[in-house]
Short mmCIF file of C-alpha atoms in Angstrom, two decimals:
data_model
loop_
_atom_site.label_atom_id
_atom_site.label_comp_id
_atom_site.label_asym_id
_atom_site.label_seq_id
_atom_site.Cartn_x
_atom_site.Cartn_y
_atom_site.Cartn_z
CA MET O 426 13.74 8.11 -0.65
CA THR O 427 11.78 10.37 -2.55
CA LYS O 428 9.70 7.86 -3.53
CA ALA O 429 9.21 5.94 -0.35
CA PRO O 430 6.78 2.86 -0.54
CA VAL O 431 5.18 3.69 2.97
CA TYR O 432 1.61 4.02 2.08
CA TYR O 433 0.39 3.84 5.94
CA ALA O 434 1.85 4.59 9.10
CA LEU O 435 0.83 4.12 12.56
CA ALA O 436 2.19 4.71 15.89
CA GLN O 437 -0.06 4.01 18.93
CA ALA O 438 0.65 3.97 22.94
CA GLN O 439 -1.79 2.10 25.35
CA PHE O 440 -2.24 3.17 28.29
CA ASN O 441 -3.87 2.96 31.81
CA PRO O 442 -7.79 2.73 30.87
CA VAL O 443 -9.31 6.15 31.46
CA ALA O 444 -12.92 5.37 31.85
CA ALA O 445 -14.32 8.75 32.16
CA MET O 446 -12.26 9.95 28.86
CA ALA O 447 -15.76 11.16 27.20
CA LYS O 448 -15.44 13.70 29.92
CA TYR O 449 -11.96 14.86 28.71
CA VAL O 450 -12.17 14.27 25.13
CA ASP O 451 -13.44 18.08 24.66
CA GLU O 452 -10.55 19.45 26.44
CA ILE O 453 -8.14 17.19 24.49
CA GLN O 454 -9.62 18.08 21.52
CA ASP O 455 -8.89 21.78 22.02
CA ILE O 456 -5.30 21.11 22.37
CA LEU O 457 -5.21 19.52 19.65
CA ARG O 458 -6.95 21.87 17.36
CA ARG O 459 -4.75 24.37 18.18
CA GLU O 460 -1.86 22.30 16.65
CA GLY O 461 -3.72 22.15 13.37
CA TYR O 462 -5.69 18.99 14.12
CA THR O 463 -9.22 20.53 13.32
CA LEU O 464 -11.60 17.83 12.36
CA PHE O 465 -13.29 15.87 14.80
CA GLU O 466 -15.38 13.11 14.49
CA SER O 467 -16.55 10.44 17.14
CA GLN O 468 -16.83 6.89 16.31
CA GLU O 469 -18.84 4.24 17.75
CA ILE O 470 -18.50 0.77 16.92
CA THR O 471 -18.90 -2.85 17.95
CA GLN O 472 -15.55 -4.84 17.92
CA LEU O 473 -14.19 -8.13 18.38
CA GLN O 474 -11.97 -8.35 21.17
CA PHE O 475 -9.32 -10.88 21.66
CA ALA O 476 -7.71 -10.97 24.84
CA GLY O 477 -4.61 -13.14 25.03
CA PHE O 478 -1.21 -12.53 27.27
CA ALA O 479 1.24 -14.83 27.64
CA GLY O 480 0.76 -17.05 30.54
CA GLN O 481 -2.77 -17.10 30.33
CA VAL O 482 -5.30 -19.28 28.72
CA PRO O 483 -6.67 -16.99 25.57
CA THR O 484 -10.50 -16.29 26.41
CA LYS O 485 -13.41 -16.39 24.07
CA PRO O 486 -13.31 -13.12 21.64
CA GLU O 487 -15.84 -10.97 22.83
CA LEU O 488 -17.78 -8.26 21.38
CA MET O 489 -17.13 -4.77 23.02
CA GLN O 490 -19.05 -1.39 22.05
CA VAL O 491 -15.91 0.69 21.93
CA THR O 492 -16.12 4.59 21.12
CA ASN O 493 -13.25 6.26 19.11
CA TRP O 494 -12.67 9.93 18.82
CA ILE O 495 -10.97 10.82 15.78
CA ILE O 496 -9.52 14.22 15.51
CA SER O 497 -7.73 15.08 12.14
CA LYS O 498 -5.88 17.41 10.01
CA SER O 499 -8.42 19.65 7.76
CA ASP O 500 -6.62 17.90 4.70
CA ARG O 501 -7.39 14.42 5.97
CA THR O 502 -3.40 13.32 5.91
CA ALA O 503 -3.03 12.86 9.28
CA GLY O 504 -4.68 12.58 12.87
CA PHE O 505 -5.18 10.90 15.63
CA ILE O 506 -7.43 7.94 16.92
CA LEU O 507 -8.27 8.24 20.87
CA SER O 508 -9.80 5.63 22.67
CA SER O 509 -10.46 5.16 26.54
CA SER O 510 -6.97 3.37 26.85
CA SER O 511 -5.15 4.17 23.74
CA LEU O 512 -3.71 7.00 21.22
CA ALA O 513 -2.57 6.48 17.72
CA PHE O 514 -1.00 8.85 15.56
CA HIS O 515 -1.72 7.98 11.89
CA THR O 516 -0.57 9.06 8.44
CA THR O 517 -1.20 8.39 4.86
CA HIS O 518 1.18 11.03 3.81
CA TYR O 519 4.28 9.77 5.51
CA GLU O 520 7.63 11.76 4.51
CA THR O 521 9.96 10.75 7.14
CA ARG O 522 10.46 9.61 10.69
CA ASN O 523 11.60 13.25 12.09
CA GLU O 524 8.26 14.45 11.18
CA PHE O 525 6.14 11.36 12.18
CA LEU O 526 7.59 10.10 15.35
CA PRO O 527 7.03 13.30 17.67
CA GLU O 528 3.56 13.81 16.66
CA LEU O 529 2.49 10.73 18.72
CA VAL O 530 4.36 12.12 21.76
CA GLN O 531 2.71 15.60 21.23
CA GLY O 532 -0.58 13.84 21.14
CA LEU O 533 0.38 12.01 24.52
CA GLN O 534 1.75 15.28 26.21
CA ALA O 535 -2.08 16.75 25.42
CA VAL O 536 -3.76 13.52 26.79
CA HIS O 537 -1.58 13.60 29.80
CA LYS O 538 -1.93 17.24 30.63
CA VAL O 539 -5.87 16.78 30.52
CA VAL O 540 -6.04 12.96 32.07
CA SER O 541 -2.81 12.89 34.16
CA LEU O 542 -2.01 9.41 32.91
CA GLU O 543 -0.28 6.91 35.12
CA HIS O 544 1.79 5.00 32.99
CA ILE O 545 2.13 3.36 29.21
CA ALA O 546 1.30 -0.17 28.75
CA ARG O 547 2.47 -0.62 25.21
CA LEU O 548 4.08 1.23 22.31
CA GLY O 549 3.95 0.18 18.90
CA LEU O 550 4.85 1.48 15.44
CA ARG O 551 3.68 -0.19 12.30
CA TYR O 552 4.21 0.85 8.46
CA LEU O 553 2.63 -0.61 5.26
CA ASP O 554 4.88 -0.40 1.94
CA ALA O 555 3.28 -1.31 -1.14
CA VAL O 556 5.43 -2.77 -3.73
CA ILE O 557 3.89 -2.35 -7.01
CA PRO O 558 6.08 -3.27 -9.81
CA GLY O 559 6.58 -1.03 -12.86
CA GLU O 560 5.61 -1.93 -16.26
CA GLY O 561 7.15 -5.45 -17.44
CA GLU O 562 8.49 -5.85 -13.74
CA THR O 563 7.37 -8.32 -11.37
CA VAL O 564 6.94 -8.37 -7.50
CA SER O 565 9.80 -10.51 -6.84
CA GLN O 566 12.59 -8.34 -8.38
CA TYR O 567 11.75 -6.22 -5.28
CA LEU O 568 11.57 -8.77 -2.60
CA ALA O 569 14.47 -10.83 -1.06
CA GLY O 570 14.28 -14.28 -1.88
CA GLY O 571 12.04 -16.64 -0.19
CA LEU O 572 9.29 -14.09 0.46
CA GLN O 573 7.12 -14.93 -2.90
CA GLY O 574 5.41 -18.08 -1.46
CA VAL O 575 4.71 -21.11 -2.88
CA SER O 576 3.96 -21.87 -6.37
CA PHE O 577 2.61 -25.14 -7.74
CA GLY O 578 0.63 -24.18 -10.69
CA ALA O 579 -2.78 -23.63 -8.93
CA LYS O 580 -4.14 -20.26 -8.90
CA GLN O 581 -3.30 -18.40 -6.08
CA ARG O 582 -5.35 -15.95 -4.22
CA TYR O 583 -2.91 -14.57 -1.95
CA SER O 584 0.08 -15.32 -0.25
CA MET O 585 1.49 -14.39 3.29
CA SER O 586 4.50 -14.72 4.93
CA GLU O 587 4.78 -13.84 8.72
CA SER O 588 8.18 -13.89 10.92
CA VAL O 589 8.33 -12.93 14.27
CA PHE O 590 11.16 -11.27 15.98
CA GLU O 591 12.35 -10.94 19.44
CA THR O 592 14.48 -7.18 18.96
CA GLU O 593 16.59 -5.32 21.51
CA THR O 594 14.92 -1.96 22.41
CA GLY O 595 15.53 0.53 24.96
CA PRO O 596 15.45 2.70 26.82
CA LEU O 597 11.91 1.98 28.84
CA VAL O 598 11.62 -1.73 27.60
CA LYS O 599 14.83 -3.73 26.41
CA SER O 600 12.98 -6.42 24.37
CA GLY O 601 10.23 -5.76 21.85
CA THR O 602 8.94 -7.77 19.28
CA LEU O 603 8.72 -7.51 15.34
CA VAL O 604 6.17 -8.91 13.01
CA ALA O 605 6.87 -8.62 9.47
CA ARG O 606 4.35 -9.68 7.01
CA ILE O 607 4.68 -9.84 3.11
CA TYR O 608 1.14 -10.07 1.77
CA CYS O 609 1.33 -11.09 -2.34
CA ALA O 610 -1.90 -10.76 -4.33
CA THR O 611 -3.25 -9.52 -7.69
CA ALA O 612 -6.03 -7.43 -6.24
CA LEU O 613 -6.61 -3.79 -5.57
CA LEU O 614 -4.16 -2.20 -3.19
CA GLY O 615 -5.58 -2.54 0.28
CA TYR O 616 -4.94 -2.29 3.87
CA PRO O 617 -4.84 -5.33 6.35
CA PRO O 618 -7.76 -6.61 7.83
CA ASP O 619 -7.00 -5.20 11.35
CA LEU O 620 -6.26 -1.89 9.87
CA ILE O 621 -8.30 0.92 8.57
CA PRO O 622 -7.34 4.68 8.07
CA HIS O 623 -10.14 6.23 9.43
CA GLY O 624 -11.05 9.88 8.68
CA LEU O 625 -8.08 10.06 6.24
CA GLN O 626 -7.17 10.30 2.54
CA PRO O 627 -4.79 7.93 0.83
CA MET O 628 -1.90 9.53 -1.24
CA SER O 629 -2.82 10.05 -4.66
CA ARG O 630 0.08 7.89 -6.01
CA PHE O 631 -1.64 5.15 -4.23
CA GLN O 632 -4.82 5.60 -5.32
CA ILE O 633 -4.89 2.91 -7.65
CA ASN O 634 -8.37 1.62 -9.23
CA ASP O 635 -6.61 -1.07 -11.22
CA VAL O 636 -6.40 -4.79 -10.27
CA ALA O 637 -2.45 -5.40 -10.47
CA SER O 638 0.08 -8.03 -9.06
CA HIS O 639 1.54 -6.12 -5.86
CA ALA O 640 3.18 -7.09 -2.39
CA VAL O 641 2.38 -5.16 0.90
CA MET O 642 4.98 -5.20 3.62
CA ASP O 643 3.62 -5.02 7.04
CA ALA O 644 5.94 -4.39 9.89
CA ASP O 645 4.58 -3.84 13.43
CA HIS O 646 7.44 -3.44 16.24
CA PHE O 647 6.11 -3.05 19.56
CA VAL O 648 7.01 -3.31 23.24
CA GLU O 649 4.71 -4.15 26.35
CA GLY O 650 5.15 -3.39 30.04
CA THR O 651 4.88 -0.92 32.54
CA MET O 652 6.52 2.31 31.57
CA PRO O 653 6.80 5.70 33.09
CA ILE O 654 5.39 8.86 31.86
CA ASP O 655 8.53 10.31 30.88
CA PHE O 656 8.27 11.77 27.14
CA GLU O 657 12.04 12.12 26.56
CA GLN O 658 12.24 8.18 27.14
CA ILE O 659 9.28 7.59 25.22
CA LYS O 660 10.89 9.53 22.02
CA GLN O 661 13.80 7.23 22.58
CA GLN O 662 11.71 4.21 22.70
CA MET O 663 9.95 5.07 19.34
CA ALA O 664 12.95 6.01 17.76
CA SER O 665 14.71 2.61 18.85
CA LEU O 666 11.52 0.67 17.42
CA HIS O 667 11.94 2.68 14.27
CA ALA O 668 15.57 1.33 13.80
CA GLY O 669 14.03 -2.19 14.25
CA ILE O 670 11.38 -1.55 11.15
CA LYS O 671 13.83 0.20 9.14
CA GLN O 672 16.34 -2.82 9.86
CA SER O 673 13.50 -5.38 8.69
CA PHE O 674 12.59 -3.14 5.61
CA GLU O 675 16.14 -2.94 4.52
CA ALA O 676 16.30 -7.07 4.70
CA THR O 677 13.53 -7.48 3.03
CA ILE O 678 13.94 -5.56 -0.34
CA THR O 679 16.52 -6.04 -3.27
CA PRO O 680 19.01 -3.43 -4.44
CA HIS O 681 16.85 -2.90 -7.43
CA ALA O 682 13.65 -1.92 -5.17
CA GLU O 683 16.26 0.63 -3.17
CA GLU O 684 16.99 1.83 -6.60
CA VAL O 685 13.62 2.48 -7.88
CA TRP O 686 12.33 3.97 -4.43
CA ARG O 687 15.57 6.22 -3.89
CA MET K 627 1.67 -22.44 12.82
CA TYR K 628 4.20 -24.73 14.04
CA ALA K 629 4.86 -24.72 17.92
CA ASN K 630 8.83 -25.97 18.75
CA TYR K 631 9.05 -28.44 21.40
CA PRO K 632 10.78 -31.49 21.82
CA VAL K 633 9.33 -34.68 20.54
CA GLY K 634 8.87 -37.00 23.08
CA VAL K 635 8.66 -34.45 25.87
CA ASN K 636 5.33 -33.70 27.23
CA PRO K 637 4.54 -31.16 24.67
CA LEU K 638 1.16 -29.31 26.69
CA GLN K 639 3.09 -26.49 28.64
CA PRO K 640 5.52 -24.93 26.02
CA LEU K 641 2.93 -25.90 23.03
CA ARG K 642 0.18 -24.04 24.91
CA SER K 643 2.48 -20.89 25.63
CA ALA K 644 4.12 -20.97 21.95
CA VAL K 645 0.29 -21.07 20.83
CA GLN K 646 -0.58 -18.08 23.41
CA THR K 647 2.51 -16.04 22.26
CA ALA K 648 1.13 -16.64 18.63
CA PHE K 649 -2.13 -15.76 19.19
CA VAL K 650 -1.32 -12.62 20.79
CA VAL K 651 0.97 -11.78 17.87
CA MET K 652 -1.43 -12.55 15.06
CA LEU K 653 -4.44 -11.11 16.29
CA VAL K 654 -3.56 -7.96 18.58
CA GLY K 655 -1.21 -5.93 16.38
CA THR K 656 -0.42 -1.99 16.75
CA GLY K 657 -3.60 -0.06 15.91
CA SER K 658 -5.57 -3.48 15.30
CA ALA K 659 -9.27 -3.04 15.47
CA TYR K 660 -11.90 -5.85 14.17
CA GLY K 661 -14.93 -3.66 13.66
CA MET K 662 -17.92 -5.70 13.07
CA ASP K 663 -19.18 -3.30 10.52
CA ARG K 664 -16.73 -4.76 8.15
CA SER K 665 -16.29 -8.22 9.44
CA ASP K 666 -16.63 -9.57 6.09
CA THR K 667 -12.91 -7.86 5.15
CA TRP K 668 -11.51 -9.72 8.24
CA LEU K 669 -13.40 -12.84 8.79
CA PRO K 670 -12.31 -14.62 5.87
CA TYR K 671 -8.53 -13.80 6.88
CA LEU K 672 -9.19 -15.00 10.33
CA LYS K 673 -10.97 -18.20 9.68
CA HIS K 674 -7.69 -19.90 8.95
CA ARG K 675 -6.13 -18.99 11.92
CA VAL K 676 -8.34 -18.72 14.71
CA PRO K 677 -10.92 -21.89 15.95
CA PHE K 678 -13.83 -19.63 16.39
CA ILE K 679 -16.36 -20.83 18.92
CA GLN K 680 -19.70 -20.43 17.33
CA GLU K 681 -22.96 -20.31 19.10
CA THR K 682 -24.26 -23.55 20.33
CA CYS K 683 -27.83 -22.76 18.61
CA ALA K 684 -29.05 -20.06 16.18
CA PRO K 685 -32.12 -17.76 15.92
CA SER K 686 -32.09 -18.83 12.28
CA ASP K 687 -30.14 -21.08 10.10
CA ASN K 688 -27.83 -18.85 8.27
CA TYR K 689 -27.24 -16.94 11.73
CA ALA K 690 -23.34 -18.12 11.92
CA GLU K 691 -22.86 -16.56 8.59
CA ARG K 692 -24.77 -13.43 9.63
CA VAL K 693 -22.65 -11.09 11.85
CA ASP K 694 -24.82 -9.19 14.23
CA VAL K 695 -23.73 -5.68 14.56
CA ARG K 696 -26.74 -4.01 16.43
CA THR K 697 -26.21 -1.67 19.28
CA PRO K 698 -27.61 -2.45 22.73
CA LEU K 699 -30.13 -0.03 22.15
CA GLU K 700 -31.08 -1.78 18.92
CA HIS K 701 -31.50 -5.02 20.81
CA LEU K 702 -33.62 -3.41 23.61
CA GLU K 703 -35.72 -1.95 20.93
CA ASN K 704 -36.28 -5.05 19.50
CA ILE K 705 -37.08 -7.12 22.52
CA ARG K 706 -39.61 -4.14 23.55
CA THR K 707 -40.95 -4.49 20.08
CA VAL K 708 -41.32 -8.45 19.69
CA LEU K 709 -41.80 -9.55 23.48
CA ASN K 710 -43.31 -6.26 24.85
CA PRO K 711 -42.09 -7.44 28.28
CA ALA K 712 -42.86 -4.83 31.50
CA VAL K 713 -39.75 -2.76 32.37
CA SER K 714 -39.87 -4.42 36.21
CA ASP K 715 -39.50 -7.75 34.41
CA LEU K 716 -36.64 -6.65 32.10
CA ALA K 717 -34.71 -4.94 35.39
CA SER K 718 -35.26 -8.13 37.22
CA VAL K 719 -33.59 -10.12 34.37
CA PHE K 720 -30.50 -7.61 33.72
CA ASP K 721 -30.21 -7.17 37.51
CA VAL K 722 -30.43 -3.35 37.15
CA SER K 723 -33.17 -0.80 38.32
CA ARG K 724 -36.23 0.25 36.11
CA GLN K 725 -34.55 3.47 36.07
CA ALA K 726 -31.48 2.04 34.36
CA ILE K 727 -33.75 0.44 31.94
CA TYR K 728 -35.17 3.91 31.07
CA LYS K 729 -31.90 5.65 30.88
CA TRP K 730 -30.74 2.54 28.39
CA LEU K 731 -33.72 3.06 26.15
CA SER K 732 -33.32 7.03 26.28
CA ASN K 733 -29.63 6.65 25.33
CA ASP K 734 -28.55 8.50 28.50
CA SER K 735 -26.46 5.61 29.56
CA LYS K 736 -25.13 2.52 27.76
CA PRO K 737 -25.19 -1.23 29.47
CA GLU K 738 -22.24 -2.32 31.47
CA PRO K 739 -20.45 -5.14 29.27
CA GLU K 740 -21.32 -7.99 31.70
CA LYS K 741 -25.21 -6.83 31.07
CA LEU K 742 -24.82 -7.29 27.25
CA TYR K 743 -24.72 -11.03 27.31
CA ARG K 744 -28.53 -11.32 28.43
CA ILE K 745 -29.72 -8.22 26.29
CA GLN K 746 -28.25 -10.24 23.47
CA ALA K 747 -29.75 -13.50 24.56
CA LEU K 748 -33.35 -11.82 24.98
CA SER K 749 -33.01 -9.90 21.49
CA TYR K 750 -31.96 -13.03 19.72
CA ILE K 751 -34.91 -14.79 21.45
CA ALA K 752 -37.15 -12.27 20.12
CA ASP K 753 -35.77 -12.79 16.90
CA SER K 754 -36.60 -16.35 16.91
CA PHE K 755 -40.33 -16.03 18.03
CA LYS K 756 -40.53 -13.14 15.21
CA GLU K 757 -38.98 -15.52 12.49
CA ALA K 758 -41.41 -18.47 13.96
CA GLY K 759 -44.34 -16.16 13.72
CA VAL K 760 -45.16 -16.49 17.09
CA ALA K 761 -48.05 -13.82 17.77
CA ARG K 762 -48.08 -13.56 21.45
CA ALA K 763 -44.52 -14.09 22.35
CA GLY K 764 -44.75 -12.03 25.48
CA SER K 765 -47.02 -14.25 27.02
CA LEU K 766 -44.65 -17.24 26.72
CA LEU K 767 -41.96 -15.58 28.51
CA LYS K 768 -43.02 -15.79 32.15
CA MET K 769 -44.71 -19.29 31.73
CA LYS K 770 -43.23 -21.63 34.30
CA THR K 771 -42.53 -24.62 32.21
CA PHE K 772 -39.32 -25.31 32.89
CA GLY K 773 -38.86 -27.26 36.03
CA GLY K 774 -40.57 -24.43 37.90
CA ARG K 775 -38.57 -21.57 35.67
CA SER K 776 -39.55 -19.28 32.91
CA LEU K 777 -37.76 -18.32 29.94
CA LEU K 778 -36.89 -15.08 31.85
CA ASP K 779 -35.22 -16.88 34.49
CA ILE K 780 -32.88 -19.38 32.36
CA VAL K 781 -31.97 -15.89 30.52
CA LYS K 782 -31.45 -14.59 34.08
CA ALA K 783 -29.35 -17.36 35.31
CA ARG K 784 -27.31 -17.25 31.65
CA ASP K 785 -27.87 -20.97 31.10
CA ASP K 786 -28.64 -22.17 27.64
CA TRP K 787 -32.17 -20.80 26.50
CA CYS K 788 -32.01 -22.36 23.07
CA ALA K 789 -34.43 -25.65 24.28
CA ALA K 790 -36.80 -23.78 26.07
CA VAL K 791 -37.21 -21.54 22.93
CA ASP K 792 -37.95 -24.50 20.69
CA VAL K 793 -40.36 -25.99 23.04
CA LEU K 794 -42.37 -22.50 23.27
CA ILE K 795 -42.36 -22.14 19.41
CA SER K 796 -43.80 -25.51 18.82
CA GLU K 797 -46.09 -25.29 22.07
CA SER K 798 -47.18 -21.76 20.65
CA ARG K 799 -47.73 -23.75 16.88
CA ARG K 800 -49.92 -26.29 18.73
CA MET K 801 -52.02 -24.04 20.87
CA ASP K 802 -52.61 -22.01 17.47
CA LEU K 803 -53.90 -25.19 15.46
CA ALA K 804 -56.02 -26.44 18.46
CA TYR K 805 -57.81 -23.15 18.71
CA GLU K 806 -58.06 -23.32 14.82
CA ARG K 807 -59.57 -26.82 14.91
CA SER K 808 -61.94 -25.70 17.94
CA GLY K 809 -64.10 -23.49 15.24
CA LEU K 810 -63.78 -20.83 17.97
CA ALA K 811 -62.41 -18.22 15.78
CA LYS K 812 -65.19 -18.87 13.41
CA SER K 813 -67.98 -18.94 15.92
CA LYS K 814 -70.67 -16.22 15.38
CA ALA K 815 -71.81 -16.46 19.23
CA LYS K 816 -70.98 -13.77 21.32
CA SER K 817 -68.24 -13.71 23.35
CA THR K 818 -69.41 -14.19 27.30
CA SER K 819 -67.61 -13.97 30.48
CA ASP K 820 -70.33 -16.07 31.93
CA TRP K 821 -67.58 -18.67 32.20
CA LEU K 822 -65.89 -16.55 34.83
CA ALA K 823 -69.04 -16.68 37.27
CA SER K 824 -68.69 -18.84 40.33
CA GLN K 825 -72.08 -20.13 40.71
CA SER K 826 -73.50 -23.19 38.55
CA ILE K 827 -76.39 -21.30 37.49
CA PRO K 828 -75.95 -18.33 35.18
CA ALA K 829 -78.17 -15.30 36.12
CA SER K 830 -79.47 -17.06 39.41
CA ARG K 831 -79.51 -15.23 42.77
CA GLU K 832 -76.15 -15.36 44.17
CA ASP K 833 -77.14 -15.16 47.97
CA VAL K 834 -79.09 -18.46 47.33
#
């Protein structure tokens, strides 16, 4: 797709917590700097943490002090977010999966080289697609039936549909979870409440300063489990997650959308 | 969100696991981060979905709406400014050494997560005293007024401190009022320490 609607993509690996990560950050940054990620910022924020695992009673949300290290390209088109227990690669200038997916693995290799990771606990892939209708068009021309929400005359602030799927993935973890959300609103194009592209600049065609009727397709595909540090298999697992996202994307859009974005 | 469980069957177990799954999926996505510095962007969205447990009491009326984004160091500075406790007292309340307190204050190290509750509690108490205009807040901290326990003891035990703070604030106000009514503030008599003397007649020889 030459006019792909992806305006933000993020791939994340969570690994065994490394309490002393702050000691190793300089070394990791130096490896990534040589790969072209020359900007370095550290960010300390208070976060509301939701701890909830299947089979356990959800605990009360807790406030935690979290330090993130943001390592980005000088043009701020892509970068890494490193914490003591995760590494995310994110970009606002997505091209294809061929350029995108290997970067997380490359980053993980840098982290592993320095801190010797024991295992990966979670792998996830998340894509945000912007549905911005052209002049005289509506969002409904782009989205498959049943995804526009309820309408009964009252002024709608926004609508959101959320579908959760169990998927077949591999090779490291056989079963994944895919969460597909469609958010429709007449507002400025933004990001979901739990995401923010720290340190990155949006692509110019998505820098829209006018309020407009639009939709955001938010697809999150992830697997959880204890995965060995086998980079070849991690690559294949990421490719498998991407395949699921692609299927959900194709099921969400209309032929008209495909035509416009081709 | 609806949980699918058969009608007429005890729903507790299946319902709970469905709710837990939904809870995890809805809130902990890939790359999810709920930074308190931008809570205005995500709080309205989550309010519809999560039964937030609010604090049982509040340092101020608008506390529920006001999200506290202060760092542990800012909380500690707030405690020191308003309550002015001895470092040894802080060390005792937080169950750490005095050296640890000095390291926190100089930002050489950070409090462990399990210490944050007490630090925040003491900071909220400082907020309450400050808001109520209590002039000598520090002197109230160690008064063994609550069944032989002081406010510091209550915070150390992680018990509910709200009622104790309210009692101390109203007591402080009564003391201020009594002082004002006594006229001592307007008295032109020189202050004296004679009342400290152990003998009944001031200036008499002590060996008599």
